[in-house]
Short mmCIF file of C-alpha atoms and ligand atoms in Angstrom, two decimals:
data_model
loop_
_atom_site.label_atom_id
_atom_site.label_comp_id
_atom_site.label_asym_id
_atom_site.label_seq_id
_atom_site.Cartn_x
_atom_site.Cartn_y
_atom_site.Cartn_z
CA MET A 689 -2.09 -23.34 -7.98
CA SER A 690 1.66 -23.17 -6.83
CA HIS A 691 3.29 -22.48 -3.70
CA LEU A 692 4.38 -19.17 -3.27
CA SER A 693 8.18 -20.81 -2.57
CA THR A 694 7.33 -22.18 -5.83
CA THR A 695 6.51 -19.66 -7.75
CA LEU A 696 9.06 -17.50 -6.04
CA GLU A 697 11.86 -19.64 -7.21
CA SER A 698 12.75 -18.23 -10.62
CA VAL A 699 12.78 -14.84 -9.40
CA ALA A 700 14.93 -15.34 -6.16
CA SER A 701 18.17 -16.30 -9.37
CA ARG A 702 21.21 -15.35 -9.24
CA ASP A 703 20.92 -11.46 -7.66
CA PRO A 704 21.28 -11.47 -4.76
CA LEU A 705 19.36 -9.51 -3.60
CA ARG A 706 16.58 -10.65 -5.74
CA ALA A 707 17.53 -13.59 -3.45
CA ALA A 708 17.16 -11.40 -0.11
CA ALA A 709 13.97 -9.90 -1.36
CA VAL A 710 12.58 -13.30 -1.34
CA ASP A 711 13.83 -14.85 1.23
CA THR A 712 11.86 -11.49 3.45
CA VAL A 713 8.91 -11.91 1.31
CA LYS A 714 8.91 -16.17 2.76
CA ALA A 715 9.17 -14.47 6.11
CA LEU A 716 6.86 -11.79 6.50
CA ALA A 717 4.20 -14.82 4.89
CA LEU A 718 4.17 -16.52 7.62
CA ALA A 719 4.16 -13.34 10.08
CA VAL A 720 1.04 -12.23 8.19
CA ALA A 721 -0.63 -15.64 8.71
CA ASP A 722 -0.04 -15.34 12.39
CA ILE A 723 -1.83 -11.16 11.63
CA ALA A 724 -4.38 -13.40 10.12
CA THR A 725 -5.59 -15.85 12.60
CA LEU A 726 -5.51 -12.73 15.00
CA ILE A 727 -8.32 -10.85 13.51
CA ARG A 728 -9.95 -13.78 12.73
CA TRP A 729 -9.63 -15.31 16.07
CA PRO A 730 -8.97 -12.33 18.28
CA SER A 731 -6.99 -13.81 21.73
CA GLY A 732 -10.67 -13.01 24.23
CA ASP A 733 -8.47 -10.24 26.29
CA VAL A 734 -6.95 -8.33 23.65
CA ALA A 735 -9.04 -5.46 21.51
CA LEU A 736 -7.59 -5.46 18.70
CA GLY A 737 -9.31 -1.61 18.62
CA ALA A 738 -8.60 -0.17 21.83
CA ALA A 739 -5.22 2.29 21.60
CA SER A 740 -2.56 1.16 22.75
CA GLY A 741 -1.98 4.07 24.66
CA SER A 742 0.89 5.50 22.31
CA ALA A 743 0.85 8.09 19.41
CA ASN A 744 3.36 7.07 16.70
CA ALA A 745 6.46 9.78 15.25
CA ASP A 746 3.50 10.71 12.59
CA GLY A 747 1.13 11.59 16.20
CA ASP A 748 -1.97 8.74 14.97
CA ASN A 749 -2.94 6.62 17.99
CA GLN A 750 -2.09 3.78 18.03
CA LYS A 751 -4.57 0.44 17.83
CA ALA A 752 -3.45 -2.83 19.66
CA LEU A 753 -3.21 -4.21 16.15
CA ASP A 754 -0.94 -1.46 15.07
CA VAL A 755 1.22 -2.21 17.68
CA LEU A 756 1.26 -6.58 17.70
CA ALA A 757 1.65 -6.21 14.11
CA ASP A 758 5.01 -4.43 14.06
CA GLU A 759 5.94 -6.70 17.19
CA MET A 760 5.40 -9.66 14.56
CA ILE A 761 6.23 -8.05 11.60
CA GLN A 762 10.24 -6.65 13.18
CA ASN A 763 10.39 -10.43 14.59
CA ALA A 764 9.24 -11.96 11.65
CA LEU A 765 12.35 -9.87 10.26
CA CYS A 766 15.59 -10.59 12.65
CA LYS A 767 14.89 -14.37 11.30
CA VAL A 768 16.41 -12.81 7.66
CA PRO A 769 20.09 -12.46 8.48
CA SER A 770 19.77 -10.42 5.41
CA VAL A 771 17.54 -7.86 6.74
CA ALA A 772 20.24 -4.62 7.43
CA LEU A 773 17.61 -2.34 8.80
CA TYR A 774 13.86 -2.37 9.93
CA LEU A 775 11.74 1.38 8.86
CA SER A 776 8.07 0.93 10.05
CA GLU A 777 5.46 3.33 10.31
CA GLU A 778 5.18 2.12 14.10
CA GLN A 779 8.42 3.09 14.87
CA ASP A 780 9.92 6.49 15.15
CA GLY A 781 13.41 5.72 14.07
CA ALA A 782 15.12 2.89 12.00
CA VAL A 783 15.75 -0.48 13.88
CA PRO A 784 19.49 -1.67 12.74
CA LEU A 785 18.66 -5.49 12.86
CA HIS A 786 21.67 -7.38 11.22
CA ASP A 787 25.20 -5.60 9.95
CA SER A 788 25.99 -7.39 7.49
CA GLY A 789 22.37 -6.89 5.96
CA THR A 790 22.06 -5.93 2.52
CA ILE A 791 18.49 -4.51 2.52
CA ILE A 792 16.58 -2.84 3.97
CA VAL A 793 12.69 -3.21 4.80
CA ALA A 794 10.36 -0.11 5.60
CA SER A 795 6.33 -1.86 6.16
CA ASP A 796 3.16 -0.41 7.31
CA PRO A 797 2.47 -3.21 9.23
CA LEU A 798 -1.21 -2.08 10.07
CA ASP A 799 -3.23 -0.05 7.16
CA GLY A 800 -6.20 1.00 7.89
CA SER A 801 -5.65 0.92 11.79
CA SER A 802 -9.71 3.15 12.15
CA ASN A 803 -11.22 -0.23 10.64
CA ILE A 804 -10.12 -2.61 13.28
CA ASP A 805 -13.18 -2.31 15.00
CA THR A 806 -15.15 -2.08 12.11
CA ASN A 807 -14.28 -6.01 10.91
CA VAL A 808 -13.48 -3.78 7.82
CA SER A 809 -10.59 -5.04 5.49
CA VAL A 810 -7.36 -3.52 6.41
CA GLY A 811 -3.54 -4.71 5.98
CA THR A 812 0.59 -4.83 5.69
CA ILE A 813 2.42 -2.74 3.39
CA PHE A 814 5.90 -3.45 2.56
CA SER A 815 9.43 -1.96 0.88
CA ILE A 816 12.62 -3.53 -0.27
CA LEU A 817 15.28 -1.82 -0.74
CA PRO A 818 18.89 -2.19 -0.79
CA ALA A 819 20.40 -1.74 2.10
CA VAL A 820 23.26 0.68 0.56
CA ASP A 821 21.67 3.40 -0.78
CA GLY A 822 20.78 4.26 2.84
CA ALA A 823 17.34 4.63 4.58
CA LEU A 824 16.03 7.68 2.67
CA GLN A 825 16.09 7.49 -1.61
CA ALA A 826 13.22 6.54 -4.67
CA GLY A 827 10.81 4.63 -4.58
CA ARG A 828 12.70 3.82 -7.82
CA ASN A 829 15.50 2.39 -6.59
CA GLN A 830 13.53 -1.19 -4.88
CA ILE A 831 13.66 -4.17 -5.42
CA ALA A 832 10.87 -5.84 -4.37
CA ALA A 833 7.24 -4.45 -3.18
CA GLY A 834 3.90 -5.98 -2.11
CA PHE A 835 1.20 -5.30 0.03
CA PHE A 836 -1.30 -7.96 2.33
CA VAL A 837 -5.01 -7.52 2.33
CA TYR A 838 -7.31 -8.87 5.10
CA GLY A 839 -10.00 -9.14 4.02
CA PRO A 840 -12.05 -11.82 3.42
CA GLN A 841 -9.49 -13.28 1.60
CA THR A 842 -6.15 -13.09 3.09
CA THR A 843 -4.02 -11.97 0.13
CA LEU A 844 -0.90 -10.88 -1.18
CA LEU A 845 0.13 -9.11 -4.27
CA LEU A 846 4.09 -8.37 -4.85
CA THR A 847 6.25 -7.31 -7.51
CA PHE A 848 9.65 -7.35 -7.97
CA GLY A 849 9.49 -4.71 -10.53
CA GLU A 850 8.50 -6.50 -13.14
CA SER A 851 4.75 -8.14 -13.46
CA ILE A 852 2.75 -8.19 -10.45
CA MET A 853 1.90 -11.91 -8.32
CA ALA A 854 -1.22 -12.63 -7.09
CA PHE A 855 -1.66 -15.07 -4.10
CA GLN A 856 -4.04 -15.76 -1.12
CA LEU A 857 -3.69 -17.20 2.08
CA ASP A 858 -4.85 -20.73 2.19
CA ASN A 859 -6.20 -22.57 5.37
CA ASP A 860 -3.08 -24.52 5.52
CA GLY A 861 -1.44 -20.77 6.62
CA GLN A 862 0.76 -20.95 3.54
CA PHE A 863 -0.64 -18.74 -0.01
CA TYR A 864 -0.74 -20.38 -2.85
CA ASP A 865 -0.54 -18.61 -6.39
CA MET A 866 -4.20 -17.05 -7.39
CA ASP A 867 -2.51 -17.28 -11.10
CA TRP A 868 -3.87 -13.88 -11.81
CA GLN A 869 -2.22 -11.54 -15.04
CA VAL A 870 -2.53 -7.98 -13.26
CA ARG A 871 -3.16 -5.39 -15.51
CA ILE A 872 -4.78 -2.56 -14.44
CA GLU A 873 -7.44 -0.82 -16.47
CA PRO A 874 -6.58 1.75 -18.38
CA LYS A 875 -9.94 3.75 -18.89
CA THR A 876 -11.98 4.34 -15.56
CA ASP A 877 -15.62 5.31 -14.66
CA GLU A 878 -14.71 4.88 -10.52
CA PHE A 879 -13.17 7.57 -8.77
CA ALA A 880 -11.72 6.89 -4.45
CA ILE A 881 -11.77 10.02 -1.76
CA ASN A 882 -12.56 11.15 0.44
CA ALA A 883 -15.21 13.27 0.07
CA SER A 884 -15.83 14.69 3.77
CA ASN A 885 -12.62 17.41 2.66
CA MET A 886 -14.27 18.81 -0.31
CA ARG A 887 -14.75 22.07 1.67
CA GLN A 888 -10.47 21.13 1.43
CA TRP A 889 -8.83 21.00 -1.34
CA GLN A 890 -7.11 22.97 -3.47
CA SER A 891 -9.13 23.80 -5.91
CA ASP A 892 -8.37 21.98 -8.76
CA VAL A 893 -9.06 18.37 -7.64
CA ALA A 894 -11.51 20.50 -6.87
CA ALA A 895 -12.98 21.01 -10.37
CA TYR A 896 -11.72 17.45 -11.44
CA ILE A 897 -14.56 15.53 -8.78
CA ALA A 898 -16.78 18.42 -10.10
CA ASP A 899 -16.40 17.28 -13.12
CA CYS A 900 -16.87 13.03 -12.41
CA LEU A 901 -20.20 13.96 -10.40
CA ALA A 902 -21.21 16.15 -13.31
CA GLY A 903 -21.33 12.43 -15.34
CA THR A 904 -23.03 12.97 -18.27
CA ASN A 905 -24.45 15.75 -17.99
CA GLY A 906 -20.59 17.66 -17.75
CA PRO A 907 -17.19 17.78 -19.46
CA ARG A 908 -16.98 14.24 -19.01
CA ARG A 909 -20.04 12.89 -21.01
CA ARG A 910 -19.90 10.04 -18.28
CA ASN A 911 -21.57 9.07 -15.66
CA PHE A 912 -18.81 8.05 -12.07
CA ASN A 913 -19.05 5.80 -9.03
CA MET A 914 -17.25 6.43 -6.03
CA ARG A 915 -15.39 4.36 -3.77
CA TRP A 916 -13.98 4.86 -0.38
CA VAL A 917 -13.28 1.93 1.76
CA GLY A 918 -10.59 4.21 4.20
CA SER A 919 -7.52 1.20 4.00
CA LEU A 920 -5.50 2.18 1.54
CA VAL A 921 -4.93 -0.92 0.75
CA ALA A 922 -8.66 -2.22 0.19
CA ASP A 923 -9.15 0.71 -2.27
CA ALA A 924 -5.81 -0.60 -4.47
CA TRP A 925 -6.61 -3.84 -3.87
CA ARG A 926 -9.96 -3.43 -6.12
CA ILE A 927 -8.36 -1.06 -8.36
CA PHE A 928 -5.86 -3.02 -9.92
CA ARG A 929 -9.20 -5.51 -10.48
CA ARG A 930 -10.95 -3.35 -11.91
CA GLY A 931 -9.32 -0.04 -12.41
CA GLY A 932 -9.71 3.15 -11.21
CA ILE A 933 -8.16 5.98 -9.88
CA PHE A 934 -7.60 6.99 -5.75
CA LEU A 935 -6.74 10.44 -4.67
CA TYR A 936 -5.55 11.14 -1.19
CA PRO A 937 -4.58 15.02 -2.16
CA ALA A 938 -3.11 17.87 0.72
CA ASP A 939 -5.36 19.71 1.49
CA ALA A 940 -5.83 23.29 3.58
CA ARG A 941 -6.31 20.71 7.28
CA SER A 942 -3.18 22.16 10.07
CA GLY A 943 -0.57 18.87 8.93
CA TYR A 944 -1.85 17.59 5.75
CA GLY A 945 0.12 19.40 2.51
CA ALA A 946 1.01 16.89 1.94
CA GLY A 947 -2.14 14.52 1.93
CA ARG A 948 -1.93 12.17 4.71
CA LEU A 949 0.21 9.12 2.85
CA ARG A 950 3.58 8.11 3.60
CA LEU A 951 5.73 7.99 1.19
CA VAL A 952 8.32 6.06 2.21
CA TYR A 953 6.05 3.21 3.11
CA GLU A 954 2.54 3.06 1.94
CA ALA A 955 3.55 5.56 -1.45
CA ASN A 956 5.92 4.09 -2.54
CA PRO A 957 4.84 0.30 -2.30
CA VAL A 958 1.74 0.64 -3.75
CA ALA A 959 3.31 3.25 -6.84
CA PHE A 960 6.07 0.53 -7.28
CA LEU A 961 2.43 -2.56 -7.73
CA VAL A 962 1.29 0.55 -9.59
CA GLU A 963 3.01 1.48 -12.94
CA ALA A 964 4.44 -2.19 -12.88
CA ALA A 965 0.52 -3.32 -13.79
CA GLY A 966 0.24 -0.28 -15.77
CA GLY A 967 -1.00 2.28 -14.45
CA LYS A 968 0.46 5.47 -12.83
CA ALA A 969 1.20 6.91 -9.39
CA VAL A 970 2.15 10.64 -8.86
CA ASP A 971 2.40 13.39 -5.84
CA GLY A 972 0.14 15.77 -8.54
CA ASN A 973 3.48 17.12 -10.34
CA GLY A 974 5.47 14.05 -11.41
CA PRO A 975 5.92 9.90 -10.28
CA ILE A 976 6.12 8.41 -6.55
CA LEU A 977 8.86 7.00 -7.62
CA ASP A 978 10.79 9.52 -8.50
CA ILE A 979 10.57 11.51 -4.75
CA LEU A 980 13.91 11.13 -2.75
CA PRO A 981 11.80 11.39 0.53
CA GLU A 982 13.18 14.19 2.96
CA SER A 983 11.87 12.08 6.61
CA LEU A 984 11.05 8.46 7.19
CA HIS A 985 7.47 9.62 8.80
CA ALA A 986 7.28 11.60 5.34
CA ARG A 987 3.94 12.79 3.57
CA VAL A 988 3.32 13.04 0.07
CA PRO A 989 -0.13 13.90 -1.74
CA PHE A 990 -0.86 10.07 -3.54
CA ILE A 991 -2.79 9.76 -6.48
CA PHE A 992 -2.32 6.64 -8.11
CA GLY A 993 -4.87 3.87 -10.76
CA SER A 994 -5.58 3.68 -14.38
CA ALA A 995 -3.25 5.48 -16.40
CA ASN A 996 -6.20 7.60 -18.78
CA GLU A 997 -7.46 8.52 -15.86
CA VAL A 998 -4.72 9.76 -14.00
CA ASP A 999 -3.99 11.88 -17.29
CA GLU A 1000 -7.14 13.70 -16.21
CA PHE A 1001 -6.96 14.56 -13.78
CA MET A 1002 -3.04 16.23 -14.22
CA ARG A 1003 -4.71 18.09 -16.81
CA TYR A 1004 -6.06 20.00 -14.59
CA ARG A 1005 -3.07 20.96 -12.27
CA PRO A 1006 -2.47 24.85 -12.25
P1 AHG B 1247 -3.09 3.67 8.11
O1 AHG B 1247 -4.50 2.80 9.26
O2 AHG B 1247 -1.95 2.78 8.79
O3 AHG B 1247 -2.64 5.08 9.27
O4 AHG B 1247 -3.94 3.46 7.71
C1 AHG B 1247 -4.86 5.27 7.09
C2 AHG B 1247 -4.33 5.80 5.75
C3 AHG B 1247 -5.10 4.86 4.38
O5 AHG B 1247 -4.98 2.87 5.15
C4 AHG B 1247 -6.42 5.45 3.66
O6 AHG B 1247 -6.37 5.57 2.31
C5 AHG B 1247 -6.36 6.56 4.84
O7 AHG B 1247 -5.35 6.66 6.25
C6 AHG B 1247 -8.04 6.79 4.95
O8 AHG B 1247 -7.63 8.72 5.84
P2 AHG B 1247 -9.40 8.84 5.91
O9 AHG B 1247 -9.31 7.96 7.87
O10 AHG B 1247 -8.43 9.95 5.99
O11 AHG B 1247 -10.24 9.33 4.97
MN1 MN B 1248 -0.81 3.57 6.02
MN1 MN B 1249 -0.75 1.83 9.65
#
C-alpha cells in the first residue's frame, strides 16, 4: 500500500493552493494519529468523555476530548505557513494563524462527542478553502475536504474535488492508501435518521420515512433497513461503503429550525466528498455546496447519500 505522501504527490502538482492543501492534510494526519492514540489508550488522569465545564458557540457542552482535539488540530495547523485562518466548531470566531497564508481550514475537531464514552466511532472533519474569499464562502469553493474516523480502523476519506481517496492508519502511525475506488451506490434500501424526533418532523419528512417503513406493503414496494450511529462520520463512512441516505432535517424543536448539523465544518466537507463520489447532498431545497453561510456556526438541514434516493426524497418536498 502506498503512503499518504506518495499518493498526494500527484495532487500537489503546480497548483499552489492544492500544494498548500496537501501540506495541510499531511499535518492533520500527524495530529490525528496522536488523537487516535489518545482515544485508544487514554492517559489515566483524563476522562475524555467528561464535561469540560465549558460550552461552544453553538451551545454544545464541550467534552474534554472536544477541547483536546481542537488544541491538537490548531497546533498542527500552526506549523503550516499556508494556513491563514482556522475555523473551529469549538471556537467562537476565526483564529488567525499566518498573515501570508493562502488557505482557510475549517474543522469539527471531534465529531460525535456524545459517543466518546460509549466506545462508538467518532471523527475529525475538515474543509480547506481559498483565503482570498474570506471565512464565509459556498462549499463549492473548497480546494479539498475530508474526514477521519476513529473506529475499529482509523481511516481518512479525502477529495480535491475529483476522485475520492481512502487511507487507513497503520501501526507505524502513518496512513496508507486503501486502494478503494470510492463511489456511492445510486440506489439504496437503507436510511439513517434519528427516529426519536419523529413527532417533530415536517410532513414531507414524515411521509417519506413512513413510506420507507411501509416496505413491500407501501408505495416503495421494497423493505428498508435503518441505521443511526449518532456520529456523522460513522454514518457517512457506511454510506460511502454500501450506499444509503442520511437525513438530519429541520424539526420543530427549539433551535432545530435548520436541523443540527453545521454548514461550514460538517455539511460542506461531507457534501464535497459525497458529490465527488457520485452521490447527492441537499438541504431539502438545493445542493448544500451552493449555500452561502450566513455565519460560522450556521446550521443547515442535511440530506445526503445515494443519488436516486435523495432524488426520491426530494419528490416528497412541497
Ligand atoms: P458533534 O459531536 O460534533 O456536535 O456532532 C454530532 C452530530 C453528528 O455527528 C451526528 O450525526 C448528530 O450530531 C447526532 O445528533 P443527535 O444526537 O441529535 O442524533
Ligand atoms: Mn460534529
Ligand atoms: Mn464536534
